[in-house]
Amino acid sequence: MALLKVKFNQKKRVKLAQGLWLMNWFSVFAGIIVFSMGLFLKIELRKRSEVMDNAESHFVPNSLILMGILSCAFNGFAGKICYDSLDPTKFAKWKPLLKPYLALCFLFNILLFLVALICFLMRGSLESTLAHGLKNSMKFYRDTDTPGRCFMKKTIDMLQIEFKCCGNNGFRDWFEIQWISNRYLDFSSKEVKDRIKSNVDGRYLVDGVPFSCCNPSSPRPCIQYQITNNTAHYSYDYQTEELNLWSRGCREALLHYYASMMSSMGAVVLLVWLFEMSVMVGLRLLHTSLESVTNPEDPECESEGWILENSLKDTFKSTLESLKKIGKFNQVEAGAEGAEGEEGGKTPAIATVS
């Protein structure tokens, strides 16, 4: 028994073809939206590529761009088919291509659904990328005179100001690295010498943070040096007072920004996928309803359209049997080739008479 069998007359077939033609052009527009989202996300990721550990994060925007291009191509082609289906003579040339085209549409919709899922599931990978990337970038904050790294200070400062964050996980991350360049240290000072000698790696570590960690909304002037020293500041208690620094780490801020963006894009792609599935189902009904026309010379005659010619169970069984036959055929061919090789390897004995 056919799955989702529907009866059509000439009027219904024309309405279906016209509706599908319009839906396909809406799908082209949806493909442009998906392409634009991928391009926008790629640009946003490239803006902060210096604080990301690898290029895996670009998999999502690249996938969106590819799906957008394929959507425009597939739906533009389907729109042409639907338009030509109104004329039997024009539709005849598309008949041999419709089954392969529908199979490609099915694969495309599977890929589109997977891309939508990836948009929701990339959070873990993105978090790891940001954690390692920010940690490495902070180490280069002081290298303002090193070619290739001189821009890192500006990048991190602008990042902390824009996203209202400080450090990787928090402002204490700056206590563990030397973020002040040796160029601005007075090595004749006893304090500088003592700090460098007290560290195994010979780094100048301070309980301070860059100016970009300061919260401008705080009523108190920013305390960015000697943060843990209560006696260094008037009426100050490090343990109880709310610091006038950003408390949120930049990893969390960037993760929230990109994850929410990808989740929104994933929701849009899911809606596009549902629309694409409805277009594919409609195109299949149109294809089968035109193929089942009993009398092509009578355009007014009724016909039947369906999604699957047999039930889902029977279709699955027949597909498995076809795959098994293909496998057996390949095995037979391989065996025949092996036998020919063995026969070819046998050389007839040549008798020599002395």
PDB file of C-alpha atoms in Angstrom, residues 8-237:
ATOM      1  CA  PHE A   8      -5.363  14.661  -8.205  1.00  0.00           C
ATOM      2  CA  ASN A   9      -7.254  16.164 -11.102  1.00  0.00           C
ATOM      3  CA  GLN A  10      -5.896  18.723 -13.564  1.00  0.00           C
ATOM      4  CA  LYS A  11      -6.855  21.683 -11.374  1.00  0.00           C
ATOM      5  CA  LYS A  12      -5.189  20.245  -8.274  1.00  0.00           C
ATOM      6  CA  ARG A  13      -2.013  19.392 -10.190  1.00  0.00           C
ATOM      7  CA  VAL A  14      -1.793  22.952 -11.532  1.00  0.00           C
ATOM      8  CA  LYS A  15      -2.354  24.429  -8.064  1.00  0.00           C
ATOM      9  CA  LEU A  16       0.303  22.122  -6.578  1.00  0.00           C
ATOM     10  CA  ALA A  17       2.816  23.063  -9.300  1.00  0.00           C
ATOM     11  CA  GLN A  18       2.147  26.779  -8.851  1.00  0.00           C
ATOM     12  CA  GLY A  19       2.344  26.530  -5.046  1.00  0.00           C
ATOM     13  CA  LEU A  20       5.612  24.589  -5.237  1.00  0.00           C
ATOM     14  CA  TRP A  21       7.062  27.104  -7.679  1.00  0.00           C
ATOM     15  CA  LEU A  22       6.345  29.890  -5.191  1.00  0.00           C
ATOM     16  CA  MET A  23       7.654  27.848  -2.235  1.00  0.00           C
ATOM     17  CA  ASN A  24      10.872  27.069  -4.079  1.00  0.00           C
ATOM     18  CA  TRP A  25      11.604  30.743  -4.569  1.00  0.00           C
ATOM     19  CA  PHE A  26      10.901  31.332  -0.879  1.00  0.00           C
ATOM     20  CA  SER A  27      13.413  28.542  -0.220  1.00  0.00           C
ATOM     21  CA  VAL A  28      15.968  30.335  -2.402  1.00  0.00           C
ATOM     22  CA  PHE A  29      15.481  33.394  -0.209  1.00  0.00           C
ATOM     23  CA  ALA A  30      15.857  31.160   2.888  1.00  0.00           C
ATOM     24  CA  GLY A  31      19.089  29.802   1.394  1.00  0.00           C
ATOM     25  CA  ILE A  32      20.378  33.362   1.040  1.00  0.00           C
ATOM     26  CA  ILE A  33      19.552  33.924   4.734  1.00  0.00           C
ATOM     27  CA  VAL A  34      21.456  30.761   5.753  1.00  0.00           C
ATOM     28  CA  PHE A  35      24.417  31.831   3.586  1.00  0.00           C
ATOM     29  CA  SER A  36      24.354  35.324   5.154  1.00  0.00           C
ATOM     30  CA  MET A  37      24.259  33.876   8.682  1.00  0.00           C
ATOM     31  CA  GLY A  38      27.289  31.705   7.940  1.00  0.00           C
ATOM     32  CA  LEU A  39      29.168  34.668   6.468  1.00  0.00           C
ATOM     33  CA  PHE A  40      28.304  36.883   9.458  1.00  0.00           C
ATOM     34  CA  LEU A  41      29.410  34.192  11.949  1.00  0.00           C
ATOM     35  CA  LYS A  42      32.662  33.638  10.047  1.00  0.00           C
ATOM     36  CA  ILE A  43      33.436  37.368  10.161  1.00  0.00           C
ATOM     37  CA  GLU A  44      32.637  37.498  13.899  1.00  0.00           C
ATOM     38  CA  LEU A  45      34.937  34.539  14.580  1.00  0.00           C
ATOM     39  CA  ARG A  46      37.735  36.006  12.461  1.00  0.00           C
ATOM     40  CA  LYS A  47      37.561  39.243  14.462  1.00  0.00           C
ATOM     41  CA  ARG A  48      38.758  37.321  17.507  1.00  0.00           C
ATOM     42  CA  SER A  49      40.762  34.539  15.869  1.00  0.00           C
ATOM     43  CA  GLU A  50      43.839  35.646  17.865  1.00  0.00           C
ATOM     44  CA  VAL A  51      42.206  34.448  21.108  1.00  0.00           C
ATOM     45  CA  MET A  52      41.049  31.106  19.713  1.00  0.00           C
ATOM     46  CA  ASP A  53      43.186  27.993  19.817  1.00  0.00           C
ATOM     47  CA  ASN A  54      42.357  26.412  16.436  1.00  0.00           C
ATOM     48  CA  ALA A  55      40.260  26.696  13.307  1.00  0.00           C
ATOM     49  CA  GLU A  56      37.643  24.066  14.312  1.00  0.00           C
ATOM     50  CA  SER A  57      35.250  26.830  15.307  1.00  0.00           C
ATOM     51  CA  HIS A  58      34.967  27.794  11.612  1.00  0.00           C
ATOM     52  CA  PHE A  59      33.309  24.460  10.793  1.00  0.00           C
ATOM     53  CA  VAL A  60      29.859  25.839  11.663  1.00  0.00           C
ATOM     54  CA  PRO A  61      30.026  29.011   9.490  1.00  0.00           C
ATOM     55  CA  ASN A  62      31.604  27.067   6.607  1.00  0.00           C
ATOM     56  CA  SER A  63      28.775  24.506   6.818  1.00  0.00           C
ATOM     57  CA  LEU A  64      26.135  27.256   6.856  1.00  0.00           C
ATOM     58  CA  ILE A  65      27.706  28.936   3.816  1.00  0.00           C
ATOM     59  CA  LEU A  66      27.784  25.625   1.912  1.00  0.00           C
ATOM     60  CA  MET A  67      24.175  24.762   2.847  1.00  0.00           C
ATOM     61  CA  GLY A  68      23.046  28.241   1.783  1.00  0.00           C
ATOM     62  CA  ILE A  69      24.669  27.856  -1.650  1.00  0.00           C
ATOM     63  CA  LEU A  70      23.251  24.345  -2.132  1.00  0.00           C
ATOM     64  CA  SER A  71      19.790  25.502  -1.039  1.00  0.00           C
ATOM     65  CA  CYS A  72      19.772  28.268  -3.648  1.00  0.00           C
ATOM     66  CA  ALA A  73      20.951  25.861  -6.367  1.00  0.00           C
ATOM     67  CA  PHE A  74      18.551  23.012  -5.518  1.00  0.00           C
ATOM     68  CA  ASN A  75      15.493  25.203  -5.087  1.00  0.00           C
ATOM     69  CA  GLY A  76      16.214  27.294  -8.163  1.00  0.00           C
ATOM     70  CA  PHE A  77      16.374  24.064 -10.201  1.00  0.00           C
ATOM     71  CA  ALA A  78      13.181  22.741  -8.557  1.00  0.00           C
ATOM     72  CA  GLY A  79      11.396  26.015  -9.344  1.00  0.00           C
ATOM     73  CA  LYS A  80      12.217  25.528 -13.028  1.00  0.00           C
ATOM     74  CA  ILE A  81      10.875  21.949 -12.920  1.00  0.00           C
ATOM     75  CA  CYS A  82       7.621  23.072 -11.254  1.00  0.00           C
ATOM     76  CA  TYR A  83       7.168  25.835 -13.820  1.00  0.00           C
ATOM     77  CA  ASP A  84       7.727  23.423 -16.738  1.00  0.00           C
ATOM     78  CA  SER A  85       5.365  20.836 -15.226  1.00  0.00           C
ATOM     79  CA  LEU A  86       2.458  23.036 -16.299  1.00  0.00           C
ATOM     80  CA  ASP A  87       3.340  22.152 -19.899  1.00  0.00           C
ATOM     81  CA  PRO A  88       3.466  18.345 -20.573  1.00  0.00           C
ATOM     82  CA  THR A  89       5.864  18.769 -23.507  1.00  0.00           C
ATOM     83  CA  LYS A  90       8.355  20.747 -21.403  1.00  0.00           C
ATOM     84  CA  PHE A  91       7.977  18.435 -18.416  1.00  0.00           C
ATOM     85  CA  ALA A  92       8.860  15.345 -20.482  1.00  0.00           C
ATOM     86  CA  LYS A  93      12.574  16.292 -20.562  1.00  0.00           C
ATOM     87  CA  TRP A  94      12.731  16.440 -16.731  1.00  0.00           C
ATOM     88  CA  LYS A  95      11.143  13.040 -16.076  1.00  0.00           C
ATOM     89  CA  PRO A  96      14.414  10.976 -16.176  1.00  0.00           C
ATOM     90  CA  LEU A  97      16.107  13.442 -13.811  1.00  0.00           C
ATOM     91  CA  LEU A  98      13.419  13.678 -11.143  1.00  0.00           C
ATOM     92  CA  LYS A  99      14.217  10.490  -9.210  1.00  0.00           C
ATOM     93  CA  PRO A 100      17.958  11.218  -8.903  1.00  0.00           C
ATOM     94  CA  TYR A 101      17.127  14.834  -8.062  1.00  0.00           C
ATOM     95  CA  LEU A 102      14.737  13.789  -5.269  1.00  0.00           C
ATOM     96  CA  ALA A 103      17.389  11.427  -3.888  1.00  0.00           C
ATOM     97  CA  LEU A 104      19.863  14.342  -3.798  1.00  0.00           C
ATOM     98  CA  CYS A 105      17.229  16.502  -2.108  1.00  0.00           C
ATOM     99  CA  PHE A 106      16.798  13.831   0.555  1.00  0.00           C
ATOM    100  CA  LEU A 107      20.556  13.765   1.220  1.00  0.00           C
ATOM    101  CA  PHE A 108      20.644  17.565   1.271  1.00  0.00           C
ATOM    102  CA  ASN A 109      17.890  17.668   3.889  1.00  0.00           C
ATOM    103  CA  ILE A 110      19.758  15.156   6.063  1.00  0.00           C
ATOM    104  CA  LEU A 111      22.879  17.355   5.877  1.00  0.00           C
ATOM    105  CA  LEU A 112      20.827  20.468   6.641  1.00  0.00           C
ATOM    106  CA  PHE A 113      19.357  18.799   9.736  1.00  0.00           C
ATOM    107  CA  LEU A 114      22.847  17.746  10.901  1.00  0.00           C
ATOM    108  CA  VAL A 115      24.136  21.307  10.453  1.00  0.00           C
ATOM    109  CA  ALA A 116      21.248  22.567  12.607  1.00  0.00           C
ATOM    110  CA  LEU A 117      22.185  20.056  15.327  1.00  0.00           C
ATOM    111  CA  ILE A 118      25.867  21.035  15.127  1.00  0.00           C
ATOM    112  CA  CYS A 119      24.891  24.658  15.783  1.00  0.00           C
ATOM    113  CA  PHE A 120      23.471  23.529  19.141  1.00  0.00           C
ATOM    114  CA  LEU A 121      26.210  21.000  19.991  1.00  0.00           C
ATOM    115  CA  MET A 122      29.363  23.044  19.262  1.00  0.00           C
ATOM    116  CA  ARG A 123      29.335  24.703  22.698  1.00  0.00           C
ATOM    117  CA  GLY A 124      31.789  22.219  24.265  1.00  0.00           C
ATOM    118  CA  SER A 125      34.307  22.478  21.436  1.00  0.00           C
ATOM    119  CA  LEU A 126      34.003  26.262  21.400  1.00  0.00           C
ATOM    120  CA  GLU A 127      34.569  26.461  25.159  1.00  0.00           C
ATOM    121  CA  SER A 128      37.793  24.441  24.900  1.00  0.00           C
ATOM    122  CA  THR A 129      38.977  26.550  21.956  1.00  0.00           C
ATOM    123  CA  LEU A 130      38.380  29.800  23.853  1.00  0.00           C
ATOM    124  CA  ALA A 131      39.938  28.530  27.094  1.00  0.00           C
ATOM    125  CA  HIS A 132      43.243  27.558  25.452  1.00  0.00           C
ATOM    126  CA  GLY A 133      43.264  30.501  23.054  1.00  0.00           C
ATOM    127  CA  LEU A 134      42.706  33.142  25.745  1.00  0.00           C
ATOM    128  CA  LYS A 135      45.280  31.567  28.059  1.00  0.00           C
ATOM    129  CA  ASN A 136      47.949  31.645  25.344  1.00  0.00           C
ATOM    130  CA  SER A 137      47.000  35.156  24.195  1.00  0.00           C
ATOM    131  CA  MET A 138      47.304  36.592  27.698  1.00  0.00           C
ATOM    132  CA  LYS A 139      50.931  35.393  27.840  1.00  0.00           C
ATOM    133  CA  PHE A 140      51.719  37.615  24.845  1.00  0.00           C
ATOM    134  CA  TYR A 141      50.054  40.712  26.315  1.00  0.00           C
ATOM    135  CA  ARG A 142      53.432  42.196  27.302  1.00  0.00           C
ATOM    136  CA  ASP A 143      55.126  41.548  23.916  1.00  0.00           C
ATOM    137  CA  THR A 144      54.382  44.996  22.492  1.00  0.00           C
ATOM    138  CA  ASP A 145      57.826  45.113  20.817  1.00  0.00           C
ATOM    139  CA  THR A 146      57.748  41.612  19.336  1.00  0.00           C
ATOM    140  CA  PRO A 147      56.819  41.414  15.628  1.00  0.00           C
ATOM    141  CA  GLY A 148      53.648  39.395  15.130  1.00  0.00           C
ATOM    142  CA  ARG A 149      52.538  39.888  18.741  1.00  0.00           C
ATOM    143  CA  CYS A 150      52.615  43.660  19.122  1.00  0.00           C
ATOM    144  CA  PHE A 151      48.845  43.854  18.446  1.00  0.00           C
ATOM    145  CA  MET A 152      47.905  41.397  21.208  1.00  0.00           C
ATOM    146  CA  LYS A 153      47.732  44.009  23.983  1.00  0.00           C
ATOM    147  CA  LYS A 154      45.260  46.114  22.012  1.00  0.00           C
ATOM    148  CA  THR A 155      43.225  43.021  21.058  1.00  0.00           C
ATOM    149  CA  ILE A 156      42.830  41.851  24.660  1.00  0.00           C
ATOM    150  CA  ASP A 157      42.178  45.344  26.015  1.00  0.00           C
ATOM    151  CA  MET A 158      39.437  45.951  23.439  1.00  0.00           C
ATOM    152  CA  LEU A 159      37.999  42.495  24.139  1.00  0.00           C
ATOM    153  CA  GLN A 160      37.807  43.135  27.908  1.00  0.00           C
ATOM    154  CA  ILE A 161      36.247  46.559  27.410  1.00  0.00           C
ATOM    155  CA  GLU A 162      33.708  45.406  24.814  1.00  0.00           C
ATOM    156  CA  PHE A 163      32.576  42.259  26.658  1.00  0.00           C
ATOM    157  CA  LYS A 164      32.989  43.698  30.191  1.00  0.00           C
ATOM    158  CA  CYS A 165      35.206  40.830  31.282  1.00  0.00           C
ATOM    159  CA  CYS A 166      38.629  40.253  32.796  1.00  0.00           C
ATOM    160  CA  GLY A 167      41.114  37.436  32.268  1.00  0.00           C
ATOM    161  CA  ASN A 168      40.307  33.938  31.109  1.00  0.00           C
ATOM    162  CA  ASN A 169      38.215  32.665  34.027  1.00  0.00           C
ATOM    163  CA  GLY A 170      38.475  35.837  36.121  1.00  0.00           C
ATOM    164  CA  PHE A 171      40.751  38.722  37.128  1.00  0.00           C
ATOM    165  CA  ARG A 172      43.014  36.421  39.224  1.00  0.00           C
ATOM    166  CA  ASP A 173      44.368  34.904  35.989  1.00  0.00           C
ATOM    167  CA  TRP A 174      46.463  38.062  35.555  1.00  0.00           C
ATOM    168  CA  PHE A 175      48.226  37.326  38.873  1.00  0.00           C
ATOM    169  CA  GLU A 176      49.782  34.174  37.362  1.00  0.00           C
ATOM    170  CA  ILE A 177      51.454  35.745  34.307  1.00  0.00           C
ATOM    171  CA  GLN A 178      53.841  38.619  33.708  1.00  0.00           C
ATOM    172  CA  TRP A 179      51.727  41.050  31.749  1.00  0.00           C
ATOM    173  CA  ILE A 180      54.010  44.084  32.235  1.00  0.00           C
ATOM    174  CA  SER A 181      56.784  44.345  29.643  1.00  0.00           C
ATOM    175  CA  ASN A 182      60.405  44.330  30.858  1.00  0.00           C
ATOM    176  CA  ARG A 183      60.780  47.582  28.945  1.00  0.00           C
ATOM    177  CA  TYR A 184      58.768  49.376  31.641  1.00  0.00           C
ATOM    178  CA  LEU A 185      60.443  47.772  34.666  1.00  0.00           C
ATOM    179  CA  ASP A 186      63.165  49.481  36.688  1.00  0.00           C
ATOM    180  CA  PHE A 187      65.606  46.650  37.308  1.00  0.00           C
ATOM    181  CA  SER A 188      67.619  48.832  39.697  1.00  0.00           C
ATOM    182  CA  SER A 189      64.627  48.899  42.070  1.00  0.00           C
ATOM    183  CA  LYS A 190      64.819  46.520  45.049  1.00  0.00           C
ATOM    184  CA  GLU A 191      61.120  45.693  44.786  1.00  0.00           C
ATOM    185  CA  VAL A 192      61.438  44.610  41.147  1.00  0.00           C
ATOM    186  CA  LYS A 193      64.544  42.522  41.920  1.00  0.00           C
ATOM    187  CA  ASP A 194      62.862  40.826  44.874  1.00  0.00           C
ATOM    188  CA  ARG A 195      59.761  39.952  42.867  1.00  0.00           C
ATOM    189  CA  ILE A 196      61.798  38.480  40.027  1.00  0.00           C
ATOM    190  CA  LYS A 197      64.053  36.492  42.404  1.00  0.00           C
ATOM    191  CA  SER A 198      61.061  35.155  44.353  1.00  0.00           C
ATOM    192  CA  ASN A 199      59.703  33.539  41.190  1.00  0.00           C
ATOM    193  CA  VAL A 200      61.234  30.288  39.912  1.00  0.00           C
ATOM    194  CA  ASP A 201      60.803  31.316  36.249  1.00  0.00           C
ATOM    195  CA  GLY A 202      62.211  34.784  36.892  1.00  0.00           C
ATOM    196  CA  ARG A 203      58.950  36.532  36.019  1.00  0.00           C
ATOM    197  CA  TYR A 204      57.663  39.795  37.440  1.00  0.00           C
ATOM    198  CA  LEU A 205      54.305  38.813  38.943  1.00  0.00           C
ATOM    199  CA  VAL A 206      52.003  41.307  40.665  1.00  0.00           C
ATOM    200  CA  ASP A 207      48.531  41.200  42.150  1.00  0.00           C
ATOM    201  CA  GLY A 208      47.335  43.657  39.545  1.00  0.00           C
ATOM    202  CA  VAL A 209      45.375  43.714  36.296  1.00  0.00           C
ATOM    203  CA  PRO A 210      45.402  45.800  33.067  1.00  0.00           C
ATOM    204  CA  PHE A 211      43.325  49.001  33.013  1.00  0.00           C
ATOM    205  CA  SER A 212      40.774  47.378  30.677  1.00  0.00           C
ATOM    206  CA  CYS A 213      39.550  45.223  33.582  1.00  0.00           C
ATOM    207  CA  CYS A 214      38.202  48.305  35.380  1.00  0.00           C
ATOM    208  CA  ASN A 215      34.472  48.845  35.611  1.00  0.00           C
ATOM    209  CA  PRO A 216      33.747  52.490  34.707  1.00  0.00           C
ATOM    210  CA  SER A 217      30.371  52.293  36.459  1.00  0.00           C
ATOM    211  CA  SER A 218      32.036  51.892  39.854  1.00  0.00           C
ATOM    212  CA  PRO A 219      31.921  55.064  42.002  1.00  0.00           C
ATOM    213  CA  ARG A 220      35.419  54.391  43.363  1.00  0.00           C
ATOM    214  CA  PRO A 221      38.540  55.042  41.246  1.00  0.00           C
ATOM    215  CA  CYS A 222      39.833  51.803  39.819  1.00  0.00           C
ATOM    216  CA  ILE A 223      42.089  49.738  42.061  1.00  0.00           C
ATOM    217  CA  GLN A 224      44.116  47.733  39.566  1.00  0.00           C
ATOM    218  CA  TYR A 225      47.354  47.311  41.548  1.00  0.00           C
ATOM    219  CA  GLN A 226      47.881  45.651  44.949  1.00  0.00           C
ATOM    220  CA  ILE A 227      44.364  44.288  44.761  1.00  0.00           C
ATOM    221  CA  THR A 228      44.930  41.810  47.614  1.00  0.00           C
ATOM    222  CA  ASN A 229      46.701  44.323  49.885  1.00  0.00           C
ATOM    223  CA  ASN A 230      44.149  45.925  52.211  1.00  0.00           C
ATOM    224  CA  THR A 231      46.669  48.365  53.731  1.00  0.00           C
ATOM    225  CA  ALA A 232      47.621  49.834  50.376  1.00  0.00           C
ATOM    226  CA  HIS A 233      44.221  51.533  49.957  1.00  0.00           C
ATOM    227  CA  TYR A 234      42.104  53.642  52.272  1.00  0.00           C
ATOM    228  CA  SER A 235      38.904  52.047  53.605  1.00  0.00           C
ATOM    229  CA  TYR A 236      39.433  48.896  51.596  1.00  0.00           C
ATOM    230  CA  ASP A 237      38.820  45.235  52.398  1.00  0.00           C
TER     231      ASP A 237
END
